[in-house]
Structure formats: C-alpha cells, structure tokens
Coordinates of C-alpha atoms in Angstrom, one line a residue:
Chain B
X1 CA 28.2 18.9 -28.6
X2 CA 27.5 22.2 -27.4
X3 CA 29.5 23.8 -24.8
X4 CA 27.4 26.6 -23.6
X5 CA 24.7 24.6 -22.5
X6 CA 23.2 25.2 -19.0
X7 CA 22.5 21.9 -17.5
X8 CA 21.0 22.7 -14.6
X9 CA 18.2 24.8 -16.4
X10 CA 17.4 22.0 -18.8
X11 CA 14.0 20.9 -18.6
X12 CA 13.6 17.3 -17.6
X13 CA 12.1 16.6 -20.7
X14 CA 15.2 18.2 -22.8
X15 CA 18.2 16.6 -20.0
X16 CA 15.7 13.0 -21.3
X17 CA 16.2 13.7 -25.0
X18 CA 20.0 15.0 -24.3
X19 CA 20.7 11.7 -22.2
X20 CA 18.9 9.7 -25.2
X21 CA 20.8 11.1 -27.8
X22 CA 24.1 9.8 -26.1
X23 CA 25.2 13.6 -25.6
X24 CA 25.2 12.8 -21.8
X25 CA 26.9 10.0 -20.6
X26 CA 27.8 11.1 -16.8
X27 CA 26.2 11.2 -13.4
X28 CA 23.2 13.7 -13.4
X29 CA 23.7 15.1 -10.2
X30 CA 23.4 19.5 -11.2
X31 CA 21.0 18.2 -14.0
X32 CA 17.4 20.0 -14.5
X33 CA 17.8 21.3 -10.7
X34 CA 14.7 21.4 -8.5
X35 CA 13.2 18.0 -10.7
X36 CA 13.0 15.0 -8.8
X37 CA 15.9 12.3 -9.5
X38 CA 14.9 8.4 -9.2
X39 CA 16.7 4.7 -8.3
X40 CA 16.0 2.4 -11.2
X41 CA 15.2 -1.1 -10.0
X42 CA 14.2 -3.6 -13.6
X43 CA 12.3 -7.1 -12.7
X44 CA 10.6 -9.4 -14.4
X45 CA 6.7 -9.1 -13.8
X46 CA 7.0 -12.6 -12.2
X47 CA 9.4 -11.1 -9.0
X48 CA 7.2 -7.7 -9.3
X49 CA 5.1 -8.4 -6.5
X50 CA 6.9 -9.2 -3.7
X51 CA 9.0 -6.6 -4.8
X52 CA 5.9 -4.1 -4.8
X53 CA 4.7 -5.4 -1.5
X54 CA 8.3 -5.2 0.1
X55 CA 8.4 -1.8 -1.2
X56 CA 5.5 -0.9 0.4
X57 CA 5.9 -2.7 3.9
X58 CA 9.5 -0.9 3.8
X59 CA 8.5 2.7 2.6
X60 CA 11.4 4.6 4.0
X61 CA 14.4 2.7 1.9
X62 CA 12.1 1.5 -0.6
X63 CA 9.6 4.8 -1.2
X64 CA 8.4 4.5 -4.9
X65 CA 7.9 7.2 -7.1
X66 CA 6.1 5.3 -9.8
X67 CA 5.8 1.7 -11.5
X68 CA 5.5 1.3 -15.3
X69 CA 2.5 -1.3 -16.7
X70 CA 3.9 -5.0 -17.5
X71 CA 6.3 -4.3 -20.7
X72 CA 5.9 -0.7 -20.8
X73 CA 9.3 1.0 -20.5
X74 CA 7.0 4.6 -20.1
X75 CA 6.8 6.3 -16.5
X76 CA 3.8 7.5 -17.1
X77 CA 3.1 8.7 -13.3
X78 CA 6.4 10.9 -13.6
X79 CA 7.4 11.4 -17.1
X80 CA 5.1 10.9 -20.0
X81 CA 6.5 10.1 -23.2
X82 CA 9.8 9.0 -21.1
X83 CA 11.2 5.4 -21.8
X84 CA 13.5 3.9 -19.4
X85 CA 15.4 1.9 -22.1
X86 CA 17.1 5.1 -23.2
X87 CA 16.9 8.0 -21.2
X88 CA 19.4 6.9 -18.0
X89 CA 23.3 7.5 -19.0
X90 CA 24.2 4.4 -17.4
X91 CA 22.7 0.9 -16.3
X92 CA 24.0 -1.9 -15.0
X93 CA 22.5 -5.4 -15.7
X94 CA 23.2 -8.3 -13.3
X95 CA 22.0 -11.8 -13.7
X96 CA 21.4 -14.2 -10.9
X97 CA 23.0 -11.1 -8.3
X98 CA 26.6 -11.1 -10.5
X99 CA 26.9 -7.7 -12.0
X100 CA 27.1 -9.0 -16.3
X101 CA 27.4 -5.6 -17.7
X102 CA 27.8 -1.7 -17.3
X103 CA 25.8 0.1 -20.8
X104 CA 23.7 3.3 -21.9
X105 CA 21.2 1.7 -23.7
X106 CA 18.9 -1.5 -22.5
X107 CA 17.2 -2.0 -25.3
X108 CA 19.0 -5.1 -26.1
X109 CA 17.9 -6.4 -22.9
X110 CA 14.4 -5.0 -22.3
X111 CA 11.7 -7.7 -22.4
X112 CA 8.1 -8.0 -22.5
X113 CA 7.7 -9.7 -19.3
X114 CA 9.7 -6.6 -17.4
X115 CA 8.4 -3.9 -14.6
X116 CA 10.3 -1.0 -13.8
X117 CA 10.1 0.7 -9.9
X118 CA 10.9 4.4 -9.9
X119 CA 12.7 4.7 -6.1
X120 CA 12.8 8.2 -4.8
X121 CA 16.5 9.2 -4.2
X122 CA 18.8 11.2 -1.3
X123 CA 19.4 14.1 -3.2
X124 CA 16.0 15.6 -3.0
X125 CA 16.2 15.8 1.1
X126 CA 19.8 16.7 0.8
X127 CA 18.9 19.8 -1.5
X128 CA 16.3 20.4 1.6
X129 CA 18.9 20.4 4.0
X130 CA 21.5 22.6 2.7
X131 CA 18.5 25.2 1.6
X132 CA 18.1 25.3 5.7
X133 CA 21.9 25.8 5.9
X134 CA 22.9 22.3 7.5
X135 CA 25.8 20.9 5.8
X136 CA 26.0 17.6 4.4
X137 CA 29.4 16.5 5.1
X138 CA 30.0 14.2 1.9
X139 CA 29.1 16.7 -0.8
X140 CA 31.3 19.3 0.9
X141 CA 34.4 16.4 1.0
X142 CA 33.3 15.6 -2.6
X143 CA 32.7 12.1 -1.5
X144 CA 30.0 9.6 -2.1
X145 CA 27.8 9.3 1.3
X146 CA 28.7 6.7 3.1
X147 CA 26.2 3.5 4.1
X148 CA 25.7 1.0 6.4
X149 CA 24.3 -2.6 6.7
X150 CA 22.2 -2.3 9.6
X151 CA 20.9 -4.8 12.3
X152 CA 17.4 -3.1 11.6
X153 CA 15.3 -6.1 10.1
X154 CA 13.1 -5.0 7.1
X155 CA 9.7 -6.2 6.9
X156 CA 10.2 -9.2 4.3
X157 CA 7.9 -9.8 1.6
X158 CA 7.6 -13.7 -0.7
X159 CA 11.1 -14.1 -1.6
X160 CA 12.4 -10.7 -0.3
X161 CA 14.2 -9.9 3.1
X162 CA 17.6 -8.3 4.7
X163 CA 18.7 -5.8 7.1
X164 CA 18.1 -2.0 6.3
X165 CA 20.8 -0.2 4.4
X166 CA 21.4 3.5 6.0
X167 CA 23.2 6.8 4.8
X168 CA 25.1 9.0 7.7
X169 CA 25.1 12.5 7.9
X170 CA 27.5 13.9 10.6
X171 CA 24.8 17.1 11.5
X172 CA 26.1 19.7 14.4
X173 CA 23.8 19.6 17.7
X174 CA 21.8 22.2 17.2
X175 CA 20.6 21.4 14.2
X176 CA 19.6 18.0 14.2
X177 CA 16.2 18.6 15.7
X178 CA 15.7 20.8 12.3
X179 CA 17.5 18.2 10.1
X180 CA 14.2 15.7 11.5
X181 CA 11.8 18.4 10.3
X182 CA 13.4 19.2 7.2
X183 CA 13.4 15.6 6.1
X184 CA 10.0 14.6 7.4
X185 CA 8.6 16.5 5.3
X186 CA 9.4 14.3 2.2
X187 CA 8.7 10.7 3.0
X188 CA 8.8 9.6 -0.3
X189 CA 12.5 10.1 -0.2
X190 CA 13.0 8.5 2.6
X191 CA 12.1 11.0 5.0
X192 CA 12.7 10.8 8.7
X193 CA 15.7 9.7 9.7
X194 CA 15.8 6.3 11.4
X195 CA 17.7 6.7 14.5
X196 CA 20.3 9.3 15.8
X197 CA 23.1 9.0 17.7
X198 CA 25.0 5.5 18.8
X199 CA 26.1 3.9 15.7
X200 CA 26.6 0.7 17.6
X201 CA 23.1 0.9 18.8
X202 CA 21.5 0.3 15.2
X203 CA 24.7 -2.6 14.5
X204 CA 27.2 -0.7 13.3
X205 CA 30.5 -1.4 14.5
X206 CA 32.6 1.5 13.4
X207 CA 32.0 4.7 11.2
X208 CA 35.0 4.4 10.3
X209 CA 34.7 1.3 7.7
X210 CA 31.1 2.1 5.5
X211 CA 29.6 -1.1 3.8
X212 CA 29.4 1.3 0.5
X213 CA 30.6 4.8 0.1
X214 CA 33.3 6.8 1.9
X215 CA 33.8 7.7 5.6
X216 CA 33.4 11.3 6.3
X217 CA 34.8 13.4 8.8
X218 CA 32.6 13.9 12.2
X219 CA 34.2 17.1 13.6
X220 CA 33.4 17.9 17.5
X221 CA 30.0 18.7 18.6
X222 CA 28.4 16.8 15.5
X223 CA 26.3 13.6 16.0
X224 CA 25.7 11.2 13.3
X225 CA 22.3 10.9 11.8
X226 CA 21.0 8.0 10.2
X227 CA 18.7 7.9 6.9
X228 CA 17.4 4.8 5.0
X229 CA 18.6 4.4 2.1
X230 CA 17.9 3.2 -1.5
X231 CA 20.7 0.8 -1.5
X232 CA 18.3 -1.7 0.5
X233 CA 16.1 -2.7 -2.2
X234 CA 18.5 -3.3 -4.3
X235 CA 20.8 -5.2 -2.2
X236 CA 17.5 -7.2 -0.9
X237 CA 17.1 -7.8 -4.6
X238 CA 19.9 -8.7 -5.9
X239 CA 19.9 -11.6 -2.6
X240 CA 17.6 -13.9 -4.2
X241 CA 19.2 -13.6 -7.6
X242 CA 16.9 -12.9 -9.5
X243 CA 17.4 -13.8 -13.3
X244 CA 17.7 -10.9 -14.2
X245 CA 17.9 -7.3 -12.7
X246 CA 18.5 -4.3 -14.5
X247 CA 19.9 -0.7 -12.4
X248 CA 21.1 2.6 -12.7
X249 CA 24.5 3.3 -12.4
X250 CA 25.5 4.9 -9.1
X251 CA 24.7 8.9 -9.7
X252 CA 23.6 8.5 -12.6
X253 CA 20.1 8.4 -12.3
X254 CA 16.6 8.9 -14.3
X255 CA 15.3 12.8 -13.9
X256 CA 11.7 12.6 -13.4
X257 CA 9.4 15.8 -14.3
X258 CA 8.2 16.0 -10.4
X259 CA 9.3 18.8 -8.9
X260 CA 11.1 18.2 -5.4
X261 CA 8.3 20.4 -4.0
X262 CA 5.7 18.6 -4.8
X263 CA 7.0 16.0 -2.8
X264 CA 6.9 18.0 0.1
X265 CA 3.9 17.3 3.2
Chain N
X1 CA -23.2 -11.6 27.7
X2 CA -21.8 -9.0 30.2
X3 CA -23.5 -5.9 30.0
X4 CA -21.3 -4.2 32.0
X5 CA -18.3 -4.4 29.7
X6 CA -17.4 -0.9 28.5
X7 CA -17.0 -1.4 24.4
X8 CA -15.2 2.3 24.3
X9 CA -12.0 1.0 26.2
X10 CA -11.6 -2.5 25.4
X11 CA -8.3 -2.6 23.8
X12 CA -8.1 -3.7 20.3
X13 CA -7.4 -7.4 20.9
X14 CA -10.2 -7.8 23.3
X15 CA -12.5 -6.3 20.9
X16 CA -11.3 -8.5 18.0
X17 CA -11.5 -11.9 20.6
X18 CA -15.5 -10.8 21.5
X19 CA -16.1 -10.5 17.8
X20 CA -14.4 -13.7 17.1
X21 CA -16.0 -15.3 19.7
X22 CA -19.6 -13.8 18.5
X23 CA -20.5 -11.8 21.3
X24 CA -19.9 -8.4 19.6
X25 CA -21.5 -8.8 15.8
X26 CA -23.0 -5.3 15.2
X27 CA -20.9 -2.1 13.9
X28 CA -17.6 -1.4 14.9
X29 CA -18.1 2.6 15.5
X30 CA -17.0 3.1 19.2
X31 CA -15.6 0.2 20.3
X32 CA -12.1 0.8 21.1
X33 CA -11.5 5.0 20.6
X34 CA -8.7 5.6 19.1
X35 CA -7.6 2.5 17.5
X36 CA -7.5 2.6 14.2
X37 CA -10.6 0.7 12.3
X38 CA -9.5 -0.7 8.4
X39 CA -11.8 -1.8 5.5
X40 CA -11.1 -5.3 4.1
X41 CA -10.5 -6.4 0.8
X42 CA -9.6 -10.5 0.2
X43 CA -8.6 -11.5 -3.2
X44 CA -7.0 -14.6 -4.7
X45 CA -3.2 -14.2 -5.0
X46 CA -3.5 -13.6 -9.2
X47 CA -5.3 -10.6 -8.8
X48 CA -2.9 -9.2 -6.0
X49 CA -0.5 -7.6 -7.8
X50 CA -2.8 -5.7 -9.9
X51 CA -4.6 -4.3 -6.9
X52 CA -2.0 -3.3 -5.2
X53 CA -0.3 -1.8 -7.8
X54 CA -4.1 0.0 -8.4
X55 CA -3.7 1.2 -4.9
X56 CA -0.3 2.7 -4.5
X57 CA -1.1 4.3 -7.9
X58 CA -4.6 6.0 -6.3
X59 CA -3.3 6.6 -2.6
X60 CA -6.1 8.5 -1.4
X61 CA -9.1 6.2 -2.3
X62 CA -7.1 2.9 -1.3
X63 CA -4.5 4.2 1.8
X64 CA -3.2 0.6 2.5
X65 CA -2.6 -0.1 6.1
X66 CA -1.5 -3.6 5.8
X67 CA -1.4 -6.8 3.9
X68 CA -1.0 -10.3 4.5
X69 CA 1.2 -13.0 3.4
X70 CA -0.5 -15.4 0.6
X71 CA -2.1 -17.6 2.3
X72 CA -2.2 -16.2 5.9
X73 CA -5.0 -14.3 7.7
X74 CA -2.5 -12.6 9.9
X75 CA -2.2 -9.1 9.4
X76 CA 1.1 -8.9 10.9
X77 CA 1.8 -5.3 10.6
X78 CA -1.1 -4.0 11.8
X79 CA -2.7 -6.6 14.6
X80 CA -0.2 -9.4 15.2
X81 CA -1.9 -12.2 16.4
X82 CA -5.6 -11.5 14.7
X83 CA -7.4 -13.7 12.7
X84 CA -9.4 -12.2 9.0
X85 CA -11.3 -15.0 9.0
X86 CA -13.1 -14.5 12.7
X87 CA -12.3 -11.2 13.8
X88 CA -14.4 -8.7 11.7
X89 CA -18.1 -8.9 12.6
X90 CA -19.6 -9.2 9.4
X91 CA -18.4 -9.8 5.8
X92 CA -19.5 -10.1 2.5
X93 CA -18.8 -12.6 -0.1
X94 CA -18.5 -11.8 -4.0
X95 CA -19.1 -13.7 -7.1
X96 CA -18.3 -12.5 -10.3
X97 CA -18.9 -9.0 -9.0
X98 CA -22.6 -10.3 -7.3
X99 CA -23.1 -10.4 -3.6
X100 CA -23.7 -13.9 -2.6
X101 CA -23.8 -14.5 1.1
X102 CA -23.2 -12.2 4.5
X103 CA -21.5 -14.2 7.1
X104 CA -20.0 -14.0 10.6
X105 CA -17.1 -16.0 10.1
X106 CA -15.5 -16.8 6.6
X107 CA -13.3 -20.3 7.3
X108 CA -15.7 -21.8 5.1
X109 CA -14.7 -19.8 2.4
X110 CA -11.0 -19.4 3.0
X111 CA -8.2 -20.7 0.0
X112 CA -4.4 -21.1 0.5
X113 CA -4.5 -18.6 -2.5
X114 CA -6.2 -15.6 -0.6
X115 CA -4.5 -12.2 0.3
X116 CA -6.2 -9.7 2.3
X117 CA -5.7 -6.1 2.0
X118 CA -6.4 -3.8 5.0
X119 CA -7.4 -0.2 4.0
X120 CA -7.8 3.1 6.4
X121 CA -10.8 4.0 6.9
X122 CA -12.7 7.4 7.3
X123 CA -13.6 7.1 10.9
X124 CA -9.9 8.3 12.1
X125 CA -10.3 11.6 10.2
X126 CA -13.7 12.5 11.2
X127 CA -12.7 12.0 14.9
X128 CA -9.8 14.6 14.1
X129 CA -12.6 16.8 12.7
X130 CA -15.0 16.7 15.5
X131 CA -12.1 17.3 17.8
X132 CA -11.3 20.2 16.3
X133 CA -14.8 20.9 16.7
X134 CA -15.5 20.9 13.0
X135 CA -19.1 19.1 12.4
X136 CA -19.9 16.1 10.9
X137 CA -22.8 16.3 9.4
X138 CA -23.7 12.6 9.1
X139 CA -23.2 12.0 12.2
X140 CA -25.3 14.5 13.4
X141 CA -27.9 13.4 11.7
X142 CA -27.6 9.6 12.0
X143 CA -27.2 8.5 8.5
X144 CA -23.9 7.4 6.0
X145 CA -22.4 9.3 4.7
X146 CA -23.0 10.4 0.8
X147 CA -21.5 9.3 -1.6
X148 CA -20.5 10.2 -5.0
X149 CA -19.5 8.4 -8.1
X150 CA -17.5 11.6 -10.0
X151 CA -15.8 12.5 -13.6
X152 CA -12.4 11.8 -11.6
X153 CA -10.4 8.7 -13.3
X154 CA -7.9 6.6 -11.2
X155 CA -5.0 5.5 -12.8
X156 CA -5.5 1.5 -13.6
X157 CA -3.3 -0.9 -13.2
X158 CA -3.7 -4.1 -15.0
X159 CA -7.2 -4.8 -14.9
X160 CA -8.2 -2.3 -12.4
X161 CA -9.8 0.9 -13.5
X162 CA -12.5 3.3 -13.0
X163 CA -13.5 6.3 -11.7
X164 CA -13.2 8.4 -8.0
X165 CA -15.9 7.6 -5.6
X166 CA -16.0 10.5 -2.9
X167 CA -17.6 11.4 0.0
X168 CA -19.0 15.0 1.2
X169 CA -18.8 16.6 4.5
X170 CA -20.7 19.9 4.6
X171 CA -18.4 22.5 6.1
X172 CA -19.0 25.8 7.5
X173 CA -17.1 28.6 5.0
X174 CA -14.4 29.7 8.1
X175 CA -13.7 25.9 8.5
X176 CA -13.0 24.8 5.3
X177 CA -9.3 25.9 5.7
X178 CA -8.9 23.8 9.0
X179 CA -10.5 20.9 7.8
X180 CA -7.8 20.8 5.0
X181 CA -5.5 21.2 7.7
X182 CA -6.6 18.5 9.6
X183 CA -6.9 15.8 7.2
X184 CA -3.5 16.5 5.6
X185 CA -2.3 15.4 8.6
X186 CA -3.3 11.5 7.9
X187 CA -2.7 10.7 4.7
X188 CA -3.2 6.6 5.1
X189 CA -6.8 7.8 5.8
X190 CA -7.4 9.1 2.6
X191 CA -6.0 12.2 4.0
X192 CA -6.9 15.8 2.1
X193 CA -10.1 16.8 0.3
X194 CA -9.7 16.2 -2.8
X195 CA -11.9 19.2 -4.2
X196 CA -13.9 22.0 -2.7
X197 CA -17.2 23.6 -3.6
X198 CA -19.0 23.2 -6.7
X199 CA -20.1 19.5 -7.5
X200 CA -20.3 19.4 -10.9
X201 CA -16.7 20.4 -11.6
X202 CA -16.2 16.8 -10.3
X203 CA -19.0 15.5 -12.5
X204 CA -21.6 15.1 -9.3
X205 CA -25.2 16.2 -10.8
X206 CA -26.7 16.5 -7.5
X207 CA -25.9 16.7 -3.9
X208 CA -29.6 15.6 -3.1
X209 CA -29.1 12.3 -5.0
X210 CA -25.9 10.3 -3.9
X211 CA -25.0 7.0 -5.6
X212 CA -24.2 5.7 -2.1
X213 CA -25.3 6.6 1.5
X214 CA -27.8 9.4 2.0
X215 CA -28.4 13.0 1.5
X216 CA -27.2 15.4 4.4
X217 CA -28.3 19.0 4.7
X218 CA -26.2 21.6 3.7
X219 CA -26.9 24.7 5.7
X220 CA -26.3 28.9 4.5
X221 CA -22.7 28.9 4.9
X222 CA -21.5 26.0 4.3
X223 CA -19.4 24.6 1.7
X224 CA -19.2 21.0 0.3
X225 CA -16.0 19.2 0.8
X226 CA -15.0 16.1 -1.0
X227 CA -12.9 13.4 0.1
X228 CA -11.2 10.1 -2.0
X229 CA -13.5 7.2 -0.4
X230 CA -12.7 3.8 0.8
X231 CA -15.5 2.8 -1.4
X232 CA -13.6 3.4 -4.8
X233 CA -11.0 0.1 -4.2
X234 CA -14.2 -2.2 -4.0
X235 CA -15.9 -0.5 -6.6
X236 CA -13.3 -0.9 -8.9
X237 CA -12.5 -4.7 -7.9
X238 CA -16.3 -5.4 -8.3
X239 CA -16.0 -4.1 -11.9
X240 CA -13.6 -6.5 -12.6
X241 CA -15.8 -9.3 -11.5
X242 CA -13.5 -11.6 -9.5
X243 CA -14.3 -15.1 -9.3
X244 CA -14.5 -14.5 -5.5
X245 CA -13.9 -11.3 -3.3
X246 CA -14.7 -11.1 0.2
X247 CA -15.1 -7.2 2.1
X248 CA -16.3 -6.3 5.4
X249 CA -20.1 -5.6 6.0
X250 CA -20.2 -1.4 5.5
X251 CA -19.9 -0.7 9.3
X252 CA -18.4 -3.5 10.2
X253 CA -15.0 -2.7 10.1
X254 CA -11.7 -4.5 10.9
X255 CA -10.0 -2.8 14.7
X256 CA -6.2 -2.6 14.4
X257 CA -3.8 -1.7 17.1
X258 CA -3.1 1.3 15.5
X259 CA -3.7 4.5 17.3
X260 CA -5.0 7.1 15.1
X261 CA -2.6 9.2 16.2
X262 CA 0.1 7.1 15.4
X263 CA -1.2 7.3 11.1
X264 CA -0.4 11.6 11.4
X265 CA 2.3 12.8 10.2

C-alpha cells in the first residue's frame, strides 16, 4: 500500500476504487474533501416505500441524496459506475433490528429484491460551519457528536414511525443567528436546525447523558443548537424489524461525486 | 348562492367546504390569495412507489407537496381535515391512458387501493413574479400558458419515463436575472428556470406552436424563459397507461393551507 498517497485529493471515483480494492478499510472522514459523503440505508423493495414516503414526509433527518432502481446496487444520480456492494469500507447487516454482522463487502448478502437510499450526512454543513469560523465542539474534542431521542414526533409513514433523533452543537451567542444561515442553506443535509436553546423543551432531560455519541463541553456564553439527524431513519427502521437491513458503519460512509456546493441554495 | 361572499379571502377550508358542497365548481385562480393551490395525481397503491420515486428523482417537474395514506383522501400534511374526493372542483378520470369522464365529485370512483399525490403548482411563483412587478404574459393576455414538450429526459423510475414538459414566460432582458431570483426562492413550485433563451437548445421547434396551452407574444426585448411544468408528472403517468388515474380539471386546482410564503426558502 502506498504511503504517500493524498487522501484528501483523491477523486471520489479513485477513494471508490481504493475502498474496493480493500486498500481502505477506515472511516472516510478527510477523504476526497469537498465530495459529498452519504448514510447507507439497504431494504428490500417490499419496505421501500414507506421508507421513500417517510423519507420524504421527514426531509430534514431523512433528506435523500439518491435511490438506486430495484436490484441495482449503481447510484446512478450520484456516482455512476459506483456499486454499493463494494465501495463502503464497512457495513453492518442486521436482521429483524439485531445487528448479525459487521463486513467490507455485501456481496454475499445483496439480493435482487433490494433498494438502496443514499442519506445526506452532517459533515457537509459541519465543513460549512467551520469555513464561517464557528466551532463545532465535537471535532475539536475528537469526539463523535452527540445525539438525542427527541419528543419531536416524525411524520409516520405505512409501517414507519418514532421520535426525531437530533445532533447538538454547543455554538457561542453571537453566532448562532449565522450557524441558521449557514446551514439553511443545504437542506439536503439536514439543513436548519430544529430548535435552539432549552434542551428540556424538545424532551431532553439532560445534555449530559446523549442517546448515541459523546457529551461535549458547553463552555459559558454558548447555547446548544439542535440539528436532525440521520440516525432517525435508521433507528425508525430498524423498529419494525425489518428482515433484513443493511448500513454503513458509523463514519465510514459512501463518498458520492456531488460536490458539497452543489448542494448549496 | 350568496353573491356577496368575497372568494379572494375565504380561508382555505371555507373554499374547499363551497366546492364540496357544489356552490364553487369553476377555476380555482383567486379564491383564497395566498394559499397555496396543488395539482392532483390519484393512482392505485402498485403504481405508488414508482411515482414517487419518478418524482423525487425529477424535483422540478413533480415538487410534491403532500401525499396520503393508502387508502385515505386526507391530505394530512397539507389540509388536515379535507376530503380528495369532494373538495377539488373538477377532476378527470383516466383509463388506460384515455380520458373517460369529468366529474364534480369522485366517491363513485374511489378504491381502498388509491393514493393521491398533491403537487405545487405554478400559480405561487407567478404571483411572486408579478409582485416583483415582473410580467406575466399569459395573464395579460388571458390565455394558458404554453407549453412545451422538449429534448430534456427525466430520470425514470420503474415504469415512469419520458421527457421535460416546460412552460415559457416571456421576460424583459433586465428581468431575466430577478426572475431567477425569485423563483429560486420556492423550489416545491418547480422553483428555477430551467433554461434561458434559445428554444431549440431544448429541442422546442417553435414558440408559435406549443404542444399545450397557447402562443403568447414575445415583444423586442424580451427573452424566453423556461420552467419544469406540473404537466410533465401526468404526462408521464398517462404514458404508462394506468388502469385508472384520476387528476384535477386544468384550472381546477386543489387549495391547501399553505401560504405561499411559507414554500420559500
């Protein structure tokens, strides 16, 4: 394996073939920088419409990038000649909501009766918000970003329903109003926040104790801000245990050939 | 019937209870500024997937606005309470692709199986043009507006495919850049042009000879500008020859309680 590789001037194409090829295993965070990175949710076709409509009556934690045809494992929307069996370092197939296995390679899994939904992730509106120079606590404590089970009721669709799932940002008062512009402007990353402010106020009982993630430090004159997240659809998915669901490992996610600006309003 | 009532400020639910209760049957245009009027598409539940993936695949001919639970008429999201089967003033009913009967009311027609799709509608961006006192030629002159089948393909999904129907607003050369402007702003009404100037570029012979509505004039100075149309989605669907379809009457379109101001971004 090469050494002198620059990852994060890969094209998404070339980090695809590298991740393919086994030669990348870890989380792509720093990978082909400035391409889009997606949430991998797998279902069979029979579960892929109330996913689809969930998605859509939920579009900030569910806002989809792109859905392959019935059996195709091809993006085509986002990454031609991409297949989703091979080109994600990690995935992790559960069946009937009980995680089964952790792998690099579905192939043994992948049937003809399967969609895939490409979700749009965080760290496009994160990238956003530290190119304006507002700090996003958990990458500078080297943390994962920690989430929340909300009282906020999504919209349910057939089998489908739960609370919303949000990420917190701690974001310094004079910012935030810029943090809501900054974001808004990509909605298919889950764009605006959802609320600001009183955690308690949206159901959440302490900070302190995320559902997933870390807690972060919220230093003095900061006030939490609260994004949906793309932990939702999954963890509305994997509710009705499905047969079989097939994911991306945490951070380790598919690189698309959209660039984050193209996202942009 | 009260001809007194003033249709401009009814709110949305007293419009939708005249029309169900047959006093208002004509066109919707008018009644109830600034609520948000939708197009309506009813298929059987086997071809809802397929069309709602067609739509999220071509967002600016088919901006979805809502749609219903199998089997219900409710479009919850949009106008809880409302009935699709009563509360648009005239619909169409489709057979294998050929119009078969115009009707007032569709219970007669309704199956367990149906889902409705509601789809935004140009009226809420030609408002924002003529308030930013950007013409609207069609209007001016009392006709529909033309449109255009072009050389532009949607992206299918499953059995949905075709090409781009558009329609064209002459605009004067110093407000073509505003009108983009505007539009941008509401993207779940098909949102920004989607080409400026020269027709045949988009496959469009003649501007004289539109495949829907009729010809507008096009004064010295102006430019033609071409919007994704809300015609494309039935098009498409037509072409696929459903064993039933049911749409809205042109016109006679479906009033939300939406305020148009509440679709911009």
């Amino acid at each position: 394996m090469p050494e002198k590789i620059n990852y994060e001037n890969l094209k998404p194409s070339e980090a695809r073939q590298l991740i393919r090829e086994g030669v990348l295993t870890g989380p792509t965070a720093g990978i082909a920088l400035g391409y889009t990175q997606a949430n991998l949710v797998m279902l069979p076709k029979e579960l892929a419409y109330d996913f689809l409509l969930f998605a859509f009556r939920n579009p900030k934690p569910c806002p989809i990038l792109d859905v392959t045809d019935v059996g195709s494992p091809e993006p085509k929307g986002v990454a031609k000649g991409a297949d989703l069996r091979t080109d994600i370092p990690k995935y992790r197939i559960y069946k009937k909501g009980v995680l089964e296995a952790e792998v690099n390679d579905i192939r043994d899994y992948w049937r003809d009766d399967f969609v895939a939904f490409l979700l749009g992730c965080s760290f496009t509106f994160e990238k956003a918000l530290l190119e304006n120079d507002i700090p996003v606590r958990h990458i500078e404590e080297g943390k994962n970003v920690p989430m929340y089970i909300t009282n906020i009721e999504t919209r349910p669709a057939g089998i489908f329903h739960g609370y919303m799932v949000v990420s917190m940002r701690p974001i310094p008062q004079n910012l935030v109003v810029r943090a809501v512009q900054v974001t808004s402007r990509f909605p298919s990353v889950h764009g605006a926040p959802v609320h600001i402010g009183d955690p308690k106020a949206i159901g959440i009982a302490s900070l302190d104790k995320p559902d997933f993630g870390d807690p972060v430090e919220i230093k003095a004159g900061e006030v939490p801000v609260f994004w949906a997240c793309g932990v939702t659809p999954q963890a509305v998915a994997m509710k009705s245990k499905p047969e079989i669901m097939i994911t991306h490992s945490p951070g380790h996610m598919f690189i698309t050939d959209l660039k984050d600006e193209m996202l942009a309003c």
